[in-house]
Structures are given as structure tokens and as C-alpha cells.
PDB file of C-alpha atoms in Angstrom:
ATOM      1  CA  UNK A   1      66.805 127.298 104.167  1.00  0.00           C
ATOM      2  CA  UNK A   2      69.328 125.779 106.490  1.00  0.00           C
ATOM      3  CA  UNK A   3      72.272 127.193 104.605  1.00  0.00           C
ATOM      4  CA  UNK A   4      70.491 130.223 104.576  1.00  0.00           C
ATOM      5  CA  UNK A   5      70.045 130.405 108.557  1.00  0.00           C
ATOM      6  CA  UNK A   6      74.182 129.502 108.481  1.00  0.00           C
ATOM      7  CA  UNK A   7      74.792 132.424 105.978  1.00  0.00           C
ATOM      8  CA  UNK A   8      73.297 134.727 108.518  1.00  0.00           C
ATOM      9  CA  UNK A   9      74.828 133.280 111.330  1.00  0.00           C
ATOM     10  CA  UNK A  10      78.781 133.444 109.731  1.00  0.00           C
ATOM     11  CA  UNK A  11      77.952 137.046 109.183  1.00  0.00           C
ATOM     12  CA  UNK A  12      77.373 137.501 113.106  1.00  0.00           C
ATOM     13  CA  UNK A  13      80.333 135.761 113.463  1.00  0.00           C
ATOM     14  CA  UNK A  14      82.341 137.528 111.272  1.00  0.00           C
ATOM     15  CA  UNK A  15      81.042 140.791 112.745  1.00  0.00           C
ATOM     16  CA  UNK A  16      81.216 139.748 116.186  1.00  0.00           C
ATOM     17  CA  UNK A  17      85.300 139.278 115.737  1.00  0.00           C
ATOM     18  CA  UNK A  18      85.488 143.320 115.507  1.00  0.00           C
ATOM     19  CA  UNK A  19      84.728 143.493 118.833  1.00  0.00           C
ATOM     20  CA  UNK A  20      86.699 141.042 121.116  1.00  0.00           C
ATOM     21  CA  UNK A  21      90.874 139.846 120.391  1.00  0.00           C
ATOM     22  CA  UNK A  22      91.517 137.565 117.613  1.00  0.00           C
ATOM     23  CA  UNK A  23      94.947 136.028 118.827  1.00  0.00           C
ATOM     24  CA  UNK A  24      97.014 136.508 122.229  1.00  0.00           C
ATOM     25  CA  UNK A  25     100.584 135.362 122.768  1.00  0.00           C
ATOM     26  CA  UNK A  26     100.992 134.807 126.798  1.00  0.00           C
ATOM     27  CA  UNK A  27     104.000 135.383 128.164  1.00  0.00           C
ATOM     28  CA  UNK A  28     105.218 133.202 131.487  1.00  0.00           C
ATOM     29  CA  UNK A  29     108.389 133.919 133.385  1.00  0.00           C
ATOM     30  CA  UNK A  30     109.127 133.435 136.918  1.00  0.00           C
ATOM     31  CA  UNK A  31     109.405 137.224 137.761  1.00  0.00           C
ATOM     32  CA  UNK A  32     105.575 137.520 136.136  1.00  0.00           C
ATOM     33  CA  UNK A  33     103.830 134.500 137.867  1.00  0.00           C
ATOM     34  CA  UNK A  34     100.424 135.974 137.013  1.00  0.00           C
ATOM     35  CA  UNK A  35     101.996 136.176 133.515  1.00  0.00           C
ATOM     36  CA  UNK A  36     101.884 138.669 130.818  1.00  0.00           C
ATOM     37  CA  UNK A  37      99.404 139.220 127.930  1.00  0.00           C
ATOM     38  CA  UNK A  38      99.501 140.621 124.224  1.00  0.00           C
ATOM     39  CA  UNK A  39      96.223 140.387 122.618  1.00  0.00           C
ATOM     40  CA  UNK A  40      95.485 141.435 118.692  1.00  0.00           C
ATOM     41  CA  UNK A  41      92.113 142.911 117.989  1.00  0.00           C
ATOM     42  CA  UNK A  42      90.871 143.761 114.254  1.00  0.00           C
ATOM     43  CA  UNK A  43      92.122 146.904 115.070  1.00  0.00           C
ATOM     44  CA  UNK A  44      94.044 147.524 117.495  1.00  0.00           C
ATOM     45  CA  UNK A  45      96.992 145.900 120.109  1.00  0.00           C
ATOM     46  CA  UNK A  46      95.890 145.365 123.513  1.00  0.00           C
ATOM     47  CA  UNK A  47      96.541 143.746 126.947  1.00  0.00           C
ATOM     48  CA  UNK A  48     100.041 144.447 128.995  1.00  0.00           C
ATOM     49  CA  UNK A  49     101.731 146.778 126.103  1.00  0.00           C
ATOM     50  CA  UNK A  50     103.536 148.675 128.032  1.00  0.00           C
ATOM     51  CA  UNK A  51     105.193 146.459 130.678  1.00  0.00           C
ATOM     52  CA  UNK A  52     105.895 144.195 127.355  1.00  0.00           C
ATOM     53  CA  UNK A  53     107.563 147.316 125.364  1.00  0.00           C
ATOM     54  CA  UNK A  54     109.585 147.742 128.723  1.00  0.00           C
ATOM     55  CA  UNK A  55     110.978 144.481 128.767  1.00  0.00           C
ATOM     56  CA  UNK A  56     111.880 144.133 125.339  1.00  0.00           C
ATOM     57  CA  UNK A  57     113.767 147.312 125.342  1.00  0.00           C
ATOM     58  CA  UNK A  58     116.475 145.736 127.165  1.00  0.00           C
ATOM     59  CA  UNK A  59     116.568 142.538 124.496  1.00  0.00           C
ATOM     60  CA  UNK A  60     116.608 145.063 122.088  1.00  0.00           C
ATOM     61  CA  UNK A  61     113.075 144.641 120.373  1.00  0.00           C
ATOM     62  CA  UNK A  62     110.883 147.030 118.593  1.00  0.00           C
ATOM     63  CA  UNK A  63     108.227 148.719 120.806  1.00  0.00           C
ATOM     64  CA  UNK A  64     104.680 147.834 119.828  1.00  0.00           C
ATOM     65  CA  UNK A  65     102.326 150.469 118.363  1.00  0.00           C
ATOM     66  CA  UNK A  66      98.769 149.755 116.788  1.00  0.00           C
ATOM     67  CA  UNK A  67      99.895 152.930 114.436  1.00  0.00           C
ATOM     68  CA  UNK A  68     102.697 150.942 112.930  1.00  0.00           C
ATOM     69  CA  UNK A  69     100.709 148.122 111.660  1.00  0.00           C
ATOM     70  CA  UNK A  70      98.588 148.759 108.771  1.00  0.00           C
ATOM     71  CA  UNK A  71      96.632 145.604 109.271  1.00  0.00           C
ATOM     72  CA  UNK A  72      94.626 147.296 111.693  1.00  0.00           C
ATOM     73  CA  UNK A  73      93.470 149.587 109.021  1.00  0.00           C
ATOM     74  CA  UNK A  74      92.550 146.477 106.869  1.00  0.00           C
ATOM     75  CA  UNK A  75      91.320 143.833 108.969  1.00  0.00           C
ATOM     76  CA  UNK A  76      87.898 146.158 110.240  1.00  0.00           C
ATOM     77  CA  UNK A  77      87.161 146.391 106.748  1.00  0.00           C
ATOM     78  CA  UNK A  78      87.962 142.545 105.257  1.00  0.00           C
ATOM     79  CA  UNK A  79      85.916 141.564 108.330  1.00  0.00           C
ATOM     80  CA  UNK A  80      82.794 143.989 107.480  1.00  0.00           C
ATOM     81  CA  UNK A  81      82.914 143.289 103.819  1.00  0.00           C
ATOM     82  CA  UNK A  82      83.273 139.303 104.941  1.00  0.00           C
ATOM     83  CA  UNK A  83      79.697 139.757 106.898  1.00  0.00           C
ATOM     84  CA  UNK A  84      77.776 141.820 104.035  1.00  0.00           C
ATOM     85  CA  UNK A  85      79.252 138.952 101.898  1.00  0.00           C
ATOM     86  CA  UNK A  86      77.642 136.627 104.025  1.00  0.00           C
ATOM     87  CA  UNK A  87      74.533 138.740 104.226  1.00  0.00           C
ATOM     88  CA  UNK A  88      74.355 139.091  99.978  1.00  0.00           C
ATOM     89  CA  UNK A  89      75.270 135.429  99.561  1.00  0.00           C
ATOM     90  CA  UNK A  90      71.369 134.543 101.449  1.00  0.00           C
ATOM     91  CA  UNK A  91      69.692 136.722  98.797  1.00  0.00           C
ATOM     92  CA  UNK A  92      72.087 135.690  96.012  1.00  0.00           C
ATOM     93  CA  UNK A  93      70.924 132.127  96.479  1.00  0.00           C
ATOM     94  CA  UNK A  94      73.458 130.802  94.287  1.00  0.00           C
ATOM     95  CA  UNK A  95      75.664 127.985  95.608  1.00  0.00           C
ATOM     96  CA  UNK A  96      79.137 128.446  93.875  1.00  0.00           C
ATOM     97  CA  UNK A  97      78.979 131.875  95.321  1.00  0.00           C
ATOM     98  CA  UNK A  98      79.474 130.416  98.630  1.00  0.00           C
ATOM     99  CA  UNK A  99      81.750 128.036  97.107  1.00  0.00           C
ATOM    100  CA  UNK A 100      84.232 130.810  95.878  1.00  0.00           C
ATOM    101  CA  UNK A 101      83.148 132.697  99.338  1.00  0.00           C
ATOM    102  CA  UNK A 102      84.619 129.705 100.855  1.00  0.00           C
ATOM    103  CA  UNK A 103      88.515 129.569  98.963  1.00  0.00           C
ATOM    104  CA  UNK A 104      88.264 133.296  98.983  1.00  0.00           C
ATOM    105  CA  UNK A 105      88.413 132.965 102.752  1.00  0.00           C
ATOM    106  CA  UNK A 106      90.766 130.072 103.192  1.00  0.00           C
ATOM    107  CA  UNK A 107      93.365 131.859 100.442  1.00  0.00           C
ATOM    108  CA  UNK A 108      92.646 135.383 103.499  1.00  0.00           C
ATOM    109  CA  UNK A 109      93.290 132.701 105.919  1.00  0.00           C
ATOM    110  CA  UNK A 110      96.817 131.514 104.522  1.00  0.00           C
ATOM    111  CA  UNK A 111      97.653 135.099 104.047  1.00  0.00           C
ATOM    112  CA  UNK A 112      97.087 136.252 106.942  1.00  0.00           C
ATOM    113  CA  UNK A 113      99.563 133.764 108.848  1.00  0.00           C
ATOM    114  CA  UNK A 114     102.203 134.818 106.389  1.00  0.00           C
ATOM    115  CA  UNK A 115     102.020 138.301 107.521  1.00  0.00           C
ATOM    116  CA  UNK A 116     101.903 137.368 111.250  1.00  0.00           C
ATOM    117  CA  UNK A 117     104.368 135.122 110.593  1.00  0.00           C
ATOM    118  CA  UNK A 118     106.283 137.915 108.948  1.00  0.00           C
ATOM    119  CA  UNK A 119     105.502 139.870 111.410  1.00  0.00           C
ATOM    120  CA  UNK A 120     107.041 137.959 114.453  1.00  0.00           C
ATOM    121  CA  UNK A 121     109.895 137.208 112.442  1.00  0.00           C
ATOM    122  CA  UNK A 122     110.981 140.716 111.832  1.00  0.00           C
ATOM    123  CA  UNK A 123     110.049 141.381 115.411  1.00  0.00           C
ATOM    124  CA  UNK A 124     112.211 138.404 117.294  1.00  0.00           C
ATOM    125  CA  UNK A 125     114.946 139.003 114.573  1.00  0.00           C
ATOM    126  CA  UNK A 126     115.688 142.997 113.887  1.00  0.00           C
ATOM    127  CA  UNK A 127     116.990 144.144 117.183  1.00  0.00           C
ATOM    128  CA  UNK A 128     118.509 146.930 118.260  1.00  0.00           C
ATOM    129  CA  UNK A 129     122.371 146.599 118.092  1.00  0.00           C
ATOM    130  CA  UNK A 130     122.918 148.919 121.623  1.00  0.00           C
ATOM    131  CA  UNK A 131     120.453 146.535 123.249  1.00  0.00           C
ATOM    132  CA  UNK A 132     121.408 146.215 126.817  1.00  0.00           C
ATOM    133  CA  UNK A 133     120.813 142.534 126.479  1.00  0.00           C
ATOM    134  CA  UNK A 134     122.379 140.264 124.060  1.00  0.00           C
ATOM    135  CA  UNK A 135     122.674 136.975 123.474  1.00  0.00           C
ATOM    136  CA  UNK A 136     124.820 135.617 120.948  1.00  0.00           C
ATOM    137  CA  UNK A 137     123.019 133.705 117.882  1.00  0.00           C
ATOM    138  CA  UNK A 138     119.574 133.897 120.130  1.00  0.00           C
ATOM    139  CA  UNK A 139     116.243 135.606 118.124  1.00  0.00           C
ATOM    140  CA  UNK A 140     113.245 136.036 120.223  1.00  0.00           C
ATOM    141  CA  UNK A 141     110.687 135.422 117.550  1.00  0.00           C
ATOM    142  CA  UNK A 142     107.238 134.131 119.477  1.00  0.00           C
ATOM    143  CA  UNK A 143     105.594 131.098 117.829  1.00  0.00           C
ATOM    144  CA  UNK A 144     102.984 131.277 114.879  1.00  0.00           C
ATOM    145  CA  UNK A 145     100.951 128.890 117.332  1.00  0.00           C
ATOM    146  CA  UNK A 146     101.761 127.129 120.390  1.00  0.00           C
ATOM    147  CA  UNK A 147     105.029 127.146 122.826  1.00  0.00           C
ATOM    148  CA  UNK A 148     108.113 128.550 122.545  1.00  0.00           C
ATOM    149  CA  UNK A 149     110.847 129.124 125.512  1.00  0.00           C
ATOM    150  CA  UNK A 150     112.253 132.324 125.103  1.00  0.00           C
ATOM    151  CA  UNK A 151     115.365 132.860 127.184  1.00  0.00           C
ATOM    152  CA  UNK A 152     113.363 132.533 131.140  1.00  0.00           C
ATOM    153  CA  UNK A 153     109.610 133.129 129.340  1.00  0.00           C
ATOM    154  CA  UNK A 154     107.273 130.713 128.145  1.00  0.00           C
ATOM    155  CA  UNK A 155     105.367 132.284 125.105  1.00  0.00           C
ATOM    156  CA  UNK A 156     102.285 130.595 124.359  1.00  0.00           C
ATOM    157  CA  UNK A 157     100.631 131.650 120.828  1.00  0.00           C
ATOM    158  CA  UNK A 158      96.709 131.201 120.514  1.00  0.00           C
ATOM    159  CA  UNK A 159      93.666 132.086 118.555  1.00  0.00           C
ATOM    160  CA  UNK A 160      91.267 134.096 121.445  1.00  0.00           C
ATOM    161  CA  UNK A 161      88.019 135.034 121.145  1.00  0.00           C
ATOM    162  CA  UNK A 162      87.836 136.700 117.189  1.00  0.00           C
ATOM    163  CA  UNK A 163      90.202 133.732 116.390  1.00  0.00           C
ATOM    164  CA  UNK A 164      87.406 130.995 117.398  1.00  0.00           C
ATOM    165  CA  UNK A 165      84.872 133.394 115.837  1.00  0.00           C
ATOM    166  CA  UNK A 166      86.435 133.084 112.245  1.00  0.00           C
ATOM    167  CA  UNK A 167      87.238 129.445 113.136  1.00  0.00           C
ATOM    168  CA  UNK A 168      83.438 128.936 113.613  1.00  0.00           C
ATOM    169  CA  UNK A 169      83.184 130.713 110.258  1.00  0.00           C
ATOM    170  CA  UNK A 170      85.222 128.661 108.477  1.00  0.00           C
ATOM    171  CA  UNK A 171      83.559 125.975 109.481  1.00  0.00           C
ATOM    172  CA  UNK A 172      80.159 126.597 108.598  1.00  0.00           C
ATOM    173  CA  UNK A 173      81.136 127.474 105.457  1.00  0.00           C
ATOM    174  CA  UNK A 174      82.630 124.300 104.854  1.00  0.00           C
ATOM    175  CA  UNK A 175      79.213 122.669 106.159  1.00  0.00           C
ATOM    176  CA  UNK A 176      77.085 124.637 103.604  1.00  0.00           C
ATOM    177  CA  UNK A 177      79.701 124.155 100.948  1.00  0.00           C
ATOM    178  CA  UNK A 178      79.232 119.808 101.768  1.00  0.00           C
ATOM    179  CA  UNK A 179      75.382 120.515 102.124  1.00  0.00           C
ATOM    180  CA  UNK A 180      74.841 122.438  98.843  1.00  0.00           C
ATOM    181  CA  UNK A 181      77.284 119.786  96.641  1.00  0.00           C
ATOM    182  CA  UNK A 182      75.960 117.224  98.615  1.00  0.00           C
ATOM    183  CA  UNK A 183      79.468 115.652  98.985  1.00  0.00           C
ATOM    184  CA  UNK A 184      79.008 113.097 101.536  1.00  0.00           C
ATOM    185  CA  UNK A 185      76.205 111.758  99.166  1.00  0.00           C
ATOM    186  CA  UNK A 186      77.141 108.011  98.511  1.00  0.00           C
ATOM    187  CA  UNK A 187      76.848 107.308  94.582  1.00  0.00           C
TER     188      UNK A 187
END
């Protein structure tokens, strides 16, 4: 019953991350004390776009558009099918299917990175030639996770709210997964 009750509550979570940003790279700089912020929702990009599509003009950057990233398209639906998953798995009662749920989820996980990884490479890397900006040998690729100094700005990469959703998810499927195989059981 208890891994039943979790099942139902990692579909909530799962849903819930449709509706609030799953990452957000800050940006600090001295001309920006209140800082800057790009946030990545399921479906969409959000927070200070514009002013951030201004200033990378003059380093030469791509301008960011939610239309140019397919993944916006996806994500909604992995996330949805990830809940009714969640939902069948209760009715299902079948504990490998939660199992495979599980490494189906961390092998999403680990693909997902790639792409943002990807993602910010091709972004910090392809710039514009005519840039009005350039630095010799410099890239202005913002970190997977964490800190990076790029040129005066900080960047700081983090999971926000959708991030610590599916973080929560992971987790309790991990937790059923233990409970169900009973693998803290001492032989």
C-alpha cells in the first residue's frame, strides 16, 4: 500500500513539473546587481530573455527562442506519459514494472543532460563571426551545473522548481524500488 500511496504521489510530481521552471542559469555582473535570470520550463524559455538576447548579441551568441528547441515539444509529453506511468504502475501492481520504470527514468535522466549539455555547448561555442565583441580563444558556454565566470558575469547553473520535482521523483522511485526488493534486508 505504501508504494502504492508513492506511485500516486511521483505522478503529482511529475505533473506538477509542467507547471513551474525545471532549471535556471543566473547570471551576476556588476552592471546587473539584481542579476539576470534564464529559466527552462517543460515548454517553454522564460525569465529576462530579452535583456539576455541583447547582451549576447554583442558576444556574438545565438538569440534564444522557445520555437527553436524541439524539446519543448517533447518534454510536456515525456512528463505526462511519466505521470500516467506512475498512475498504471498502482493498478499494474507488479514490482519489476516499477523497477524498469525506474532505469527507464534514470537512462531520460542521462539523456537529457547530454542534450543540455549539447545545447550550451553549441550555444557558448558557435558565435557569430561579425560579433562586436570578441575575445580571442574565449567560449561562453554556461555550466551543466554550478559556477562558471564568464568574462565580468558569474553564471550559476541550477535545478529550480520542476528540477527538485523530478529529483523528488527519482527518489521515491528508488525508495519503492529498495522497499519492493527489500534490499536493505540483512541475509
Amino acid at each position: 500500500m505504501l508504494s502504492k500511496v508513492l506511485l500516486l504521489l511521483v505522478s503529482a510530481l511529475f505533473a506538477g513539473s509542467l507547471f513551474v521552471p525545471m532549471w535556471r542559469i543566473e547570471l551576476e555582473a556588476p552592471q546587473y546587481p539584481e542579476g539576470l535570470v534564464l529559466q527552462l520550463f517543460a515548454n517553454k524559455i522564460g525569465g529576462d530573455v530579452d535583456i539576455i538576447n541583447g547582451l549576447n548579441h554583442y558576444i556574438g551568441m545565438a538569440t534564444l527562442h522557445t520555437e527553436n528547441f524541439p524539446e519543448f515539444k517533447i518534454l510536456p509529453v515525456v512528463f505526462g506519459v511519466f505521470a500516467l506511468i506512475s498512475i498504471l504502475l498502482v493498478f499494474i501492481n507488479k514490482r519489476k514494472g516499477v523497477k524498469v520504470f525506474l532505469i527507464t527514468y534514470a537512462v531520460f535522466i542521462l539523456l537529457a543532460a547530454a542534450d543540455f549539455y549539447r545545447w550550451n555547448y553549441e550555444y557558448g561555442h558557435n558565435l557569430n563571426p561579425d560579433a562586436a565583441i570578441k575575445v580571442p580563444g574565449m567560449a561562453y558556454q554556461p555550466p551543466l551545473l554550478g559556477y562558471k565566470q564568464l568574462l565580468n558575469f558569474g553564471a550559476y547553473s541550477i535545478p529550480d522548481t520542476g528540477g527538485w520535482l523530478m529529483t523528488g521523483a527519482a527518489v521515491l522511485l528508488l525508495v519503492i524500488v529498495v522497499k519492493e526488493y527489500n534490499l536493505l534486508k540483512k541475509k
